[in-house]
Structure formats: C-alpha cells, structure tokens
Amino acid sequence: MKKLFVFAGVAAVVSAGAYATDDAATLLAKKTVTSKNYVDTALATKQPILTAQDGDYAVLYPGDGEDDGAVRTRAIITSVSDYDDGTELVTVGGVNTALAAKQNALPSNTAGKLVTYNGAIGSVGSADVYDSTGTYSTQQNALVKAKQVNDAVSAGFNGVLTCANQDCTLWQIDTTMSGTYVPQNQQ
C-alpha cells in the first residue's frame, strides 16, 4: 500500500506541474467585483461592431441629439445615374462625369430670343424674334413667324394694288413700294 501512496504522490506532483495558472494581476482582476457604473462607463467607450457589406460605404457616427448611438452607413457610388434612394454619397468623379455631359446654362441675354445651335459641342447662339410691338426698322434682321410673313405679303399686295375698274378685273400696281407692310407698333 505504501507503494500506492508514493505512486499517487508522484502522479499528483507531475500533474500539478502541468497545470498553468494566471499571473497575479489577472487573478486579481478576476476577483474584482464591478459596479453597473463601471460597466456602463467601459461600454460607452466602445462602438457596435461594423457589419461587412459589399461595396464602398462611409461610416456615420451619431451626432448631437441622436440618443440611440447607432452607427449608420451610406453607400459610396461613382455614377450619378446610380443614385436612387437619396442616401448614397456620389464621388466627385461621378459628379464631374455627369456635369461634362450637360450644357451650360443659357446666358441671360437670350431671354425672348430663339436659341440656335452652331454645331460646336456645348456652344449655342441666339437670334432675335420679330416683335410686332416694336418697330420694323430696329428688327430688320429678326426672324419672323409665318403668320407675320403672311400678314406682310397680304398687306403688301393690298398696299400696292388698287382696283383700276369697277369690276376690279384690272389692277394698277404702285411700284414705289414705300410703305412698311410688316405689323409694327401694335400694343
């Protein structure tokens, strides 16, 4: 029986040497009782773990007045055409690409004028449109509407042709053509 005790003693010493123990600081920390305040304070310095997502995202931290503390994300997109739900962030390159395909705003001096295209990309011109409330002499290079042309031709014929007989089968033509037959100064 004595041999059995010696053998059991040696086995106990060998197994005790194989058991690893924590250092003193770790053991002390495991024995320290914490308060709710201590835990709340420690957790306040942490954020929720960000979840993995496909694509590029910006992380948004809660700002003033947001008491839920939720960290949010917004997708980063590289094309304005991908903007769909109002929460994406478009890169500068995406905005510049979209702007390159747009026409500059028309200059303010085109108000009341016809905008013309001269064949150069991104370049426009303008032409005046005849305004019957103005004078003919100040608008001789303006474009006219078909109705104004028709009225001018009719007025021109009526102004230079006069009936030469009672049945108006003969007409006399005034070749001086001294009048202005385009409607003007009509208020």
PDB file of C-alpha atoms in Angstrom:
ATOM      1  CA  MET A   1       0.000   0.000   0.000  1.00  0.00           C
ATOM      2  CA  LYS A   2       2.957   2.225   0.673  1.00  0.00           C
ATOM      3  CA  LYS A   3       3.939   1.912  -2.968  1.00  0.00           C
ATOM      4  CA  LEU A   4       0.495   3.023  -3.990  1.00  0.00           C
ATOM      5  CA  PHE A   5       0.768   6.218  -1.892  1.00  0.00           C
ATOM      6  CA  VAL A   6       4.201   7.033  -3.303  1.00  0.00           C
ATOM      7  CA  PHE A   7       2.955   6.464  -6.821  1.00  0.00           C
ATOM      8  CA  ALA A   8      -0.125   8.638  -6.189  1.00  0.00           C
ATOM      9  CA  GLY A   9       2.078  11.360  -4.690  1.00  0.00           C
ATOM     10  CA  VAL A  10       4.422  11.391  -7.709  1.00  0.00           C
ATOM     11  CA  ALA A  11       1.432  11.487 -10.062  1.00  0.00           C
ATOM     12  CA  ALA A  12      -0.033  14.422  -8.144  1.00  0.00           C
ATOM     13  CA  VAL A  13       3.240  16.380  -8.331  1.00  0.00           C
ATOM     14  CA  VAL A  14       3.621  15.697 -12.073  1.00  0.00           C
ATOM     15  CA  SER A  15       0.018  16.705 -12.867  1.00  0.00           C
ATOM     16  CA  ALA A  16       0.238  19.818 -10.699  1.00  0.00           C
ATOM     17  CA  GLY A  17       3.293  20.976 -12.636  1.00  0.00           C
ATOM     18  CA  ALA A  18       1.393  20.675 -15.929  1.00  0.00           C
ATOM     19  CA  TYR A  19      -1.417  22.986 -14.757  1.00  0.00           C
ATOM     20  CA  ALA A  20      -0.891  26.638 -15.915  1.00  0.00           C
ATOM     21  CA  THR A  21      -2.025  29.456 -13.643  1.00  0.00           C
ATOM     22  CA  ASP A  22      -2.783  33.108 -14.418  1.00  0.00           C
ATOM     23  CA  ASP A  23      -0.415  35.809 -13.242  1.00  0.00           C
ATOM     24  CA  ALA A  24      -1.261  37.787 -10.130  1.00  0.00           C
ATOM     25  CA  ALA A  25      -2.829  40.762 -11.971  1.00  0.00           C
ATOM     26  CA  THR A  26      -5.150  38.504 -13.971  1.00  0.00           C
ATOM     27  CA  LEU A  27      -6.171  36.627 -10.869  1.00  0.00           C
ATOM     28  CA  LEU A  28      -6.847  39.917  -9.084  1.00  0.00           C
ATOM     29  CA  ALA A  29      -8.938  41.225 -12.000  1.00  0.00           C
ATOM     30  CA  LYS A  30     -10.991  38.049 -11.992  1.00  0.00           C
ATOM     31  CA  LYS A  31     -11.729  38.519  -8.308  1.00  0.00           C
ATOM     32  CA  THR A  32     -12.615  42.257  -8.588  1.00  0.00           C
ATOM     33  CA  VAL A  33     -16.311  42.979  -8.263  1.00  0.00           C
ATOM     34  CA  THR A  34     -17.557  45.587 -10.767  1.00  0.00           C
ATOM     35  CA  SER A  35     -20.426  48.007 -10.468  1.00  0.00           C
ATOM     36  CA  LYS A  36     -23.074  48.893 -13.058  1.00  0.00           C
ATOM     37  CA  ASN A  37     -21.468  52.323 -13.377  1.00  0.00           C
ATOM     38  CA  TYR A  38     -18.088  50.739 -14.135  1.00  0.00           C
ATOM     39  CA  VAL A  39     -19.589  48.530 -16.861  1.00  0.00           C
ATOM     40  CA  ASP A  40     -21.643  51.385 -18.361  1.00  0.00           C
ATOM     41  CA  THR A  41     -18.569  53.641 -18.437  1.00  0.00           C
ATOM     42  CA  ALA A  42     -16.461  50.937 -20.093  1.00  0.00           C
ATOM     43  CA  LEU A  43     -19.154  50.207 -22.709  1.00  0.00           C
ATOM     44  CA  ALA A  44     -19.582  53.902 -23.506  1.00  0.00           C
ATOM     45  CA  THR A  45     -16.083  53.911 -24.986  1.00  0.00           C
ATOM     46  CA  LYS A  46     -16.979  51.143 -27.444  1.00  0.00           C
ATOM     47  CA  GLN A  47     -18.991  51.138 -30.659  1.00  0.00           C
ATOM     48  CA  PRO A  48     -21.076  48.392 -32.210  1.00  0.00           C
ATOM     49  CA  ILE A  49     -19.136  46.052 -34.471  1.00  0.00           C
ATOM     50  CA  LEU A  50     -19.491  47.161 -38.090  1.00  0.00           C
ATOM     51  CA  THR A  51     -21.034  44.552 -40.327  1.00  0.00           C
ATOM     52  CA  ALA A  52     -19.353  43.564 -43.573  1.00  0.00           C
ATOM     53  CA  GLN A  53     -21.060  44.858 -46.721  1.00  0.00           C
ATOM     54  CA  ASP A  54     -20.334  44.568 -50.428  1.00  0.00           C
ATOM     55  CA  GLY A  55     -19.080  47.805 -51.984  1.00  0.00           C
ATOM     56  CA  ASP A  56     -17.746  51.012 -50.505  1.00  0.00           C
ATOM     57  CA  TYR A  57     -19.510  52.669 -47.573  1.00  0.00           C
ATOM     58  CA  ALA A  58     -18.986  55.718 -45.399  1.00  0.00           C
ATOM     59  CA  VAL A  59     -19.493  55.239 -41.669  1.00  0.00           C
ATOM     60  CA  LEU A  60     -21.705  57.831 -39.992  1.00  0.00           C
ATOM     61  CA  TYR A  61     -21.484  58.303 -36.269  1.00  0.00           C
ATOM     62  CA  PRO A  62     -24.470  59.650 -34.368  1.00  0.00           C
ATOM     63  CA  GLY A  63     -24.389  63.386 -33.960  1.00  0.00           C
ATOM     64  CA  ASP A  64     -25.818  65.758 -31.410  1.00  0.00           C
ATOM     65  CA  GLY A  65     -29.349  64.955 -30.414  1.00  0.00           C
ATOM     66  CA  GLU A  66     -29.185  61.356 -31.613  1.00  0.00           C
ATOM     67  CA  ASP A  67     -29.503  59.363 -28.454  1.00  0.00           C
ATOM     68  CA  ASP A  68     -29.743  55.865 -29.883  1.00  0.00           C
ATOM     69  CA  GLY A  69     -25.991  55.716 -30.571  1.00  0.00           C
ATOM     70  CA  ALA A  70     -26.491  53.684 -33.740  1.00  0.00           C
ATOM     71  CA  VAL A  71     -23.640  53.775 -36.217  1.00  0.00           C
ATOM     72  CA  ARG A  72     -25.010  54.070 -39.755  1.00  0.00           C
ATOM     73  CA  THR A  73     -23.557  53.593 -43.217  1.00  0.00           C
ATOM     74  CA  ARG A  74     -24.123  55.275 -46.570  1.00  0.00           C
ATOM     75  CA  ALA A  75     -23.148  53.727 -49.885  1.00  0.00           C
ATOM     76  CA  ILE A  76     -20.471  55.484 -51.927  1.00  0.00           C
ATOM     77  CA  ILE A  77     -21.300  55.441 -55.630  1.00  0.00           C
ATOM     78  CA  THR A  78     -19.289  56.595 -58.647  1.00  0.00           C
ATOM     79  CA  SER A  79     -22.129  57.457 -61.034  1.00  0.00           C
ATOM     80  CA  VAL A  80     -24.965  59.932 -60.600  1.00  0.00           C
ATOM     81  CA  SER A  81     -27.235  57.547 -62.518  1.00  0.00           C
ATOM     82  CA  ASP A  82     -26.865  55.009 -59.654  1.00  0.00           C
ATOM     83  CA  TYR A  83     -28.406  57.485 -57.184  1.00  0.00           C
ATOM     84  CA  ASP A  84     -31.779  56.002 -56.306  1.00  0.00           C
ATOM     85  CA  ASP A  85     -32.905  56.236 -52.714  1.00  0.00           C
ATOM     86  CA  GLY A  86     -31.445  59.528 -51.603  1.00  0.00           C
ATOM     87  CA  THR A  87     -28.927  58.178 -49.120  1.00  0.00           C
ATOM     88  CA  GLU A  88     -25.946  57.445 -51.367  1.00  0.00           C
ATOM     89  CA  LEU A  89     -22.848  59.610 -51.496  1.00  0.00           C
ATOM     90  CA  VAL A  90     -21.632  60.363 -55.034  1.00  0.00           C
ATOM     91  CA  THR A  91     -17.897  60.750 -55.632  1.00  0.00           C
ATOM     92  CA  VAL A  92     -16.510  63.958 -57.140  1.00  0.00           C
ATOM     93  CA  GLY A  93     -15.525  61.971 -60.222  1.00  0.00           C
ATOM     94  CA  GLY A  94     -19.116  60.808 -60.652  1.00  0.00           C
ATOM     95  CA  VAL A  95     -20.421  64.369 -60.364  1.00  0.00           C
ATOM     96  CA  ASN A  96     -17.787  65.697 -62.801  1.00  0.00           C
ATOM     97  CA  THR A  97     -18.657  62.993 -65.336  1.00  0.00           C
ATOM     98  CA  ALA A  98     -22.350  63.914 -65.095  1.00  0.00           C
ATOM     99  CA  LEU A  99     -21.587  67.634 -65.443  1.00  0.00           C
ATOM    100  CA  ALA A 100     -19.403  67.047 -68.511  1.00  0.00           C
ATOM    101  CA  ALA A 101     -22.473  65.720 -70.332  1.00  0.00           C
ATOM    102  CA  LYS A 102     -24.572  68.797 -69.555  1.00  0.00           C
ATOM    103  CA  GLN A 103     -24.997  72.107 -71.367  1.00  0.00           C
ATOM    104  CA  ASN A 104     -24.045  75.283 -69.555  1.00  0.00           C
ATOM    105  CA  ALA A 105     -26.960  77.452 -68.511  1.00  0.00           C
ATOM    106  CA  LEU A 106     -28.146  79.792 -71.230  1.00  0.00           C
ATOM    107  CA  PRO A 107     -26.841  83.323 -70.878  1.00  0.00           C
ATOM    108  CA  SER A 108     -29.294  85.924 -69.636  1.00  0.00           C
ATOM    109  CA  ASN A 109     -29.163  87.816 -72.938  1.00  0.00           C
ATOM    110  CA  THR A 110     -31.156  85.009 -74.635  1.00  0.00           C
ATOM    111  CA  ALA A 111     -34.426  85.963 -72.932  1.00  0.00           C
ATOM    112  CA  GLY A 112     -37.091  86.429 -75.616  1.00  0.00           C
ATOM    113  CA  LYS A 113     -34.771  85.119 -78.329  1.00  0.00           C
ATOM    114  CA  LEU A 114     -34.574  81.926 -80.314  1.00  0.00           C
ATOM    115  CA  VAL A 115     -31.673  79.742 -79.162  1.00  0.00           C
ATOM    116  CA  THR A 116     -29.617  78.360 -82.050  1.00  0.00           C
ATOM    117  CA  TYR A 117     -27.076  75.580 -82.236  1.00  0.00           C
ATOM    118  CA  ASN A 118     -23.955  76.362 -84.226  1.00  0.00           C
ATOM    119  CA  GLY A 119     -22.528  72.829 -84.387  1.00  0.00           C
ATOM    120  CA  ALA A 120     -19.884  73.273 -81.664  1.00  0.00           C
ATOM    121  CA  ILE A 121     -20.447  70.979 -78.682  1.00  0.00           C
ATOM    122  CA  GLY A 122     -21.659  72.952 -75.685  1.00  0.00           C
ATOM    123  CA  SER A 123     -21.978  76.182 -77.634  1.00  0.00           C
ATOM    124  CA  VAL A 124     -25.201  77.959 -78.525  1.00  0.00           C
ATOM    125  CA  GLY A 125     -26.125  81.207 -80.188  1.00  0.00           C
ATOM    126  CA  SER A 126     -29.313  83.216 -80.370  1.00  0.00           C
ATOM    127  CA  ALA A 127     -31.398  85.111 -82.860  1.00  0.00           C
ATOM    128  CA  ASP A 128     -33.922  87.875 -82.326  1.00  0.00           C
ATOM    129  CA  VAL A 129     -37.566  87.053 -82.976  1.00  0.00           C
ATOM    130  CA  TYR A 130     -39.645  89.791 -84.596  1.00  0.00           C
ATOM    131  CA  ASP A 131     -41.862  91.500 -82.056  1.00  0.00           C
ATOM    132  CA  SER A 132     -44.862  93.289 -83.520  1.00  0.00           C
ATOM    133  CA  THR A 133     -44.956  95.694 -80.551  1.00  0.00           C
ATOM    134  CA  GLY A 134     -41.595  97.138 -81.677  1.00  0.00           C
ATOM    135  CA  THR A 135     -40.656  98.980 -84.849  1.00  0.00           C
ATOM    136  CA  TYR A 136     -39.705  97.276 -88.082  1.00  0.00           C
ATOM    137  CA  SER A 137     -36.619  99.447 -88.597  1.00  0.00           C
ATOM    138  CA  THR A 138     -34.973  98.170 -85.371  1.00  0.00           C
ATOM    139  CA  GLN A 139     -35.713  94.498 -86.123  1.00  0.00           C
ATOM    140  CA  GLN A 140     -34.789  94.050 -89.794  1.00  0.00           C
ATOM    141  CA  ASN A 141     -32.535  91.036 -89.013  1.00  0.00           C
ATOM    142  CA  ALA A 142     -35.023  89.315 -86.695  1.00  0.00           C
ATOM    143  CA  LEU A 143     -36.672  86.001 -87.511  1.00  0.00           C
ATOM    144  CA  VAL A 144     -40.392  86.262 -88.220  1.00  0.00           C
ATOM    145  CA  LYS A 145     -43.281  83.919 -87.604  1.00  0.00           C
ATOM    146  CA  ALA A 146     -45.127  82.508 -90.625  1.00  0.00           C
ATOM    147  CA  LYS A 147     -48.301  84.434 -89.686  1.00  0.00           C
ATOM    148  CA  GLN A 148     -46.341  87.696 -89.679  1.00  0.00           C
ATOM    149  CA  VAL A 149     -44.943  86.882 -93.148  1.00  0.00           C
ATOM    150  CA  ASN A 150     -48.405  86.046 -94.455  1.00  0.00           C
ATOM    151  CA  ASP A 151     -49.814  89.272 -92.995  1.00  0.00           C
ATOM    152  CA  ALA A 152     -46.930  91.271 -94.540  1.00  0.00           C
ATOM    153  CA  VAL A 153     -47.457  89.746 -98.007  1.00  0.00           C
ATOM    154  CA  SER A 154     -51.188  90.399 -97.789  1.00  0.00           C
ATOM    155  CA  ALA A 155     -50.626  93.958 -96.578  1.00  0.00           C
ATOM    156  CA  GLY A 156     -48.062  94.480 -99.317  1.00  0.00           C
ATOM    157  CA  PHE A 157     -50.428  93.370-102.058  1.00  0.00           C
ATOM    158  CA  ASN A 158     -53.239  95.431-100.596  1.00  0.00           C
ATOM    159  CA  GLY A 159     -50.924  98.436-100.325  1.00  0.00           C
ATOM    160  CA  VAL A 160     -49.565  98.412-103.896  1.00  0.00           C
ATOM    161  CA  LEU A 161     -52.540  97.065-105.846  1.00  0.00           C
ATOM    162  CA  THR A 162     -55.536  99.238-106.485  1.00  0.00           C
ATOM    163  CA  CYS A 163     -58.614  98.334-108.430  1.00  0.00           C
ATOM    164  CA  ALA A 164     -58.467 100.001-111.853  1.00  0.00           C
ATOM    165  CA  ASN A 165     -62.054  99.379-112.994  1.00  0.00           C
ATOM    166  CA  GLN A 166     -65.488  98.938-111.479  1.00  0.00           C
ATOM    167  CA  ASP A 167     -65.390  95.109-111.528  1.00  0.00           C
ATOM    168  CA  CYS A 168     -61.783  95.016-110.286  1.00  0.00           C
ATOM    169  CA  THR A 169     -60.746  92.854-113.186  1.00  0.00           C
ATOM    170  CA  LEU A 170     -57.900  95.290-113.866  1.00  0.00           C
ATOM    171  CA  TRP A 171     -55.411  96.271-111.201  1.00  0.00           C
ATOM    172  CA  GLN A 172     -52.953  99.095-111.041  1.00  0.00           C
ATOM    173  CA  ILE A 173     -49.571  98.456-109.325  1.00  0.00           C
ATOM    174  CA  ASP A 174     -47.841 101.169-107.312  1.00  0.00           C
ATOM    175  CA  THR A 175     -44.168 100.436-107.998  1.00  0.00           C
ATOM    176  CA  THR A 176     -42.797 102.811-105.364  1.00  0.00           C
ATOM    177  CA  MET A 177     -43.382 100.277-102.574  1.00  0.00           C
ATOM    178  CA  SER A 178     -42.839 102.985 -99.980  1.00  0.00           C
ATOM    179  CA  GLY A 179     -44.743 101.521 -97.033  1.00  0.00           C
ATOM    180  CA  THR A 180     -43.853  99.114 -94.203  1.00  0.00           C
ATOM    181  CA  TYR A 181     -46.094  96.089 -94.549  1.00  0.00           C
ATOM    182  CA  VAL A 182     -44.923  94.025 -91.566  1.00  0.00           C
ATOM    183  CA  PRO A 183     -47.135  94.577 -88.499  1.00  0.00           C
ATOM    184  CA  GLN A 184     -45.447  97.016 -86.117  1.00  0.00           C
ATOM    185  CA  ASN A 185     -46.172  99.231 -83.120  1.00  0.00           C
ATOM    186  CA  GLN A 186     -49.134  97.062 -82.163  1.00  0.00           C
ATOM    187  CA  GLN A 187     -49.789  97.469 -78.485  1.00  0.00           C
TER     188      GLN A 187
END
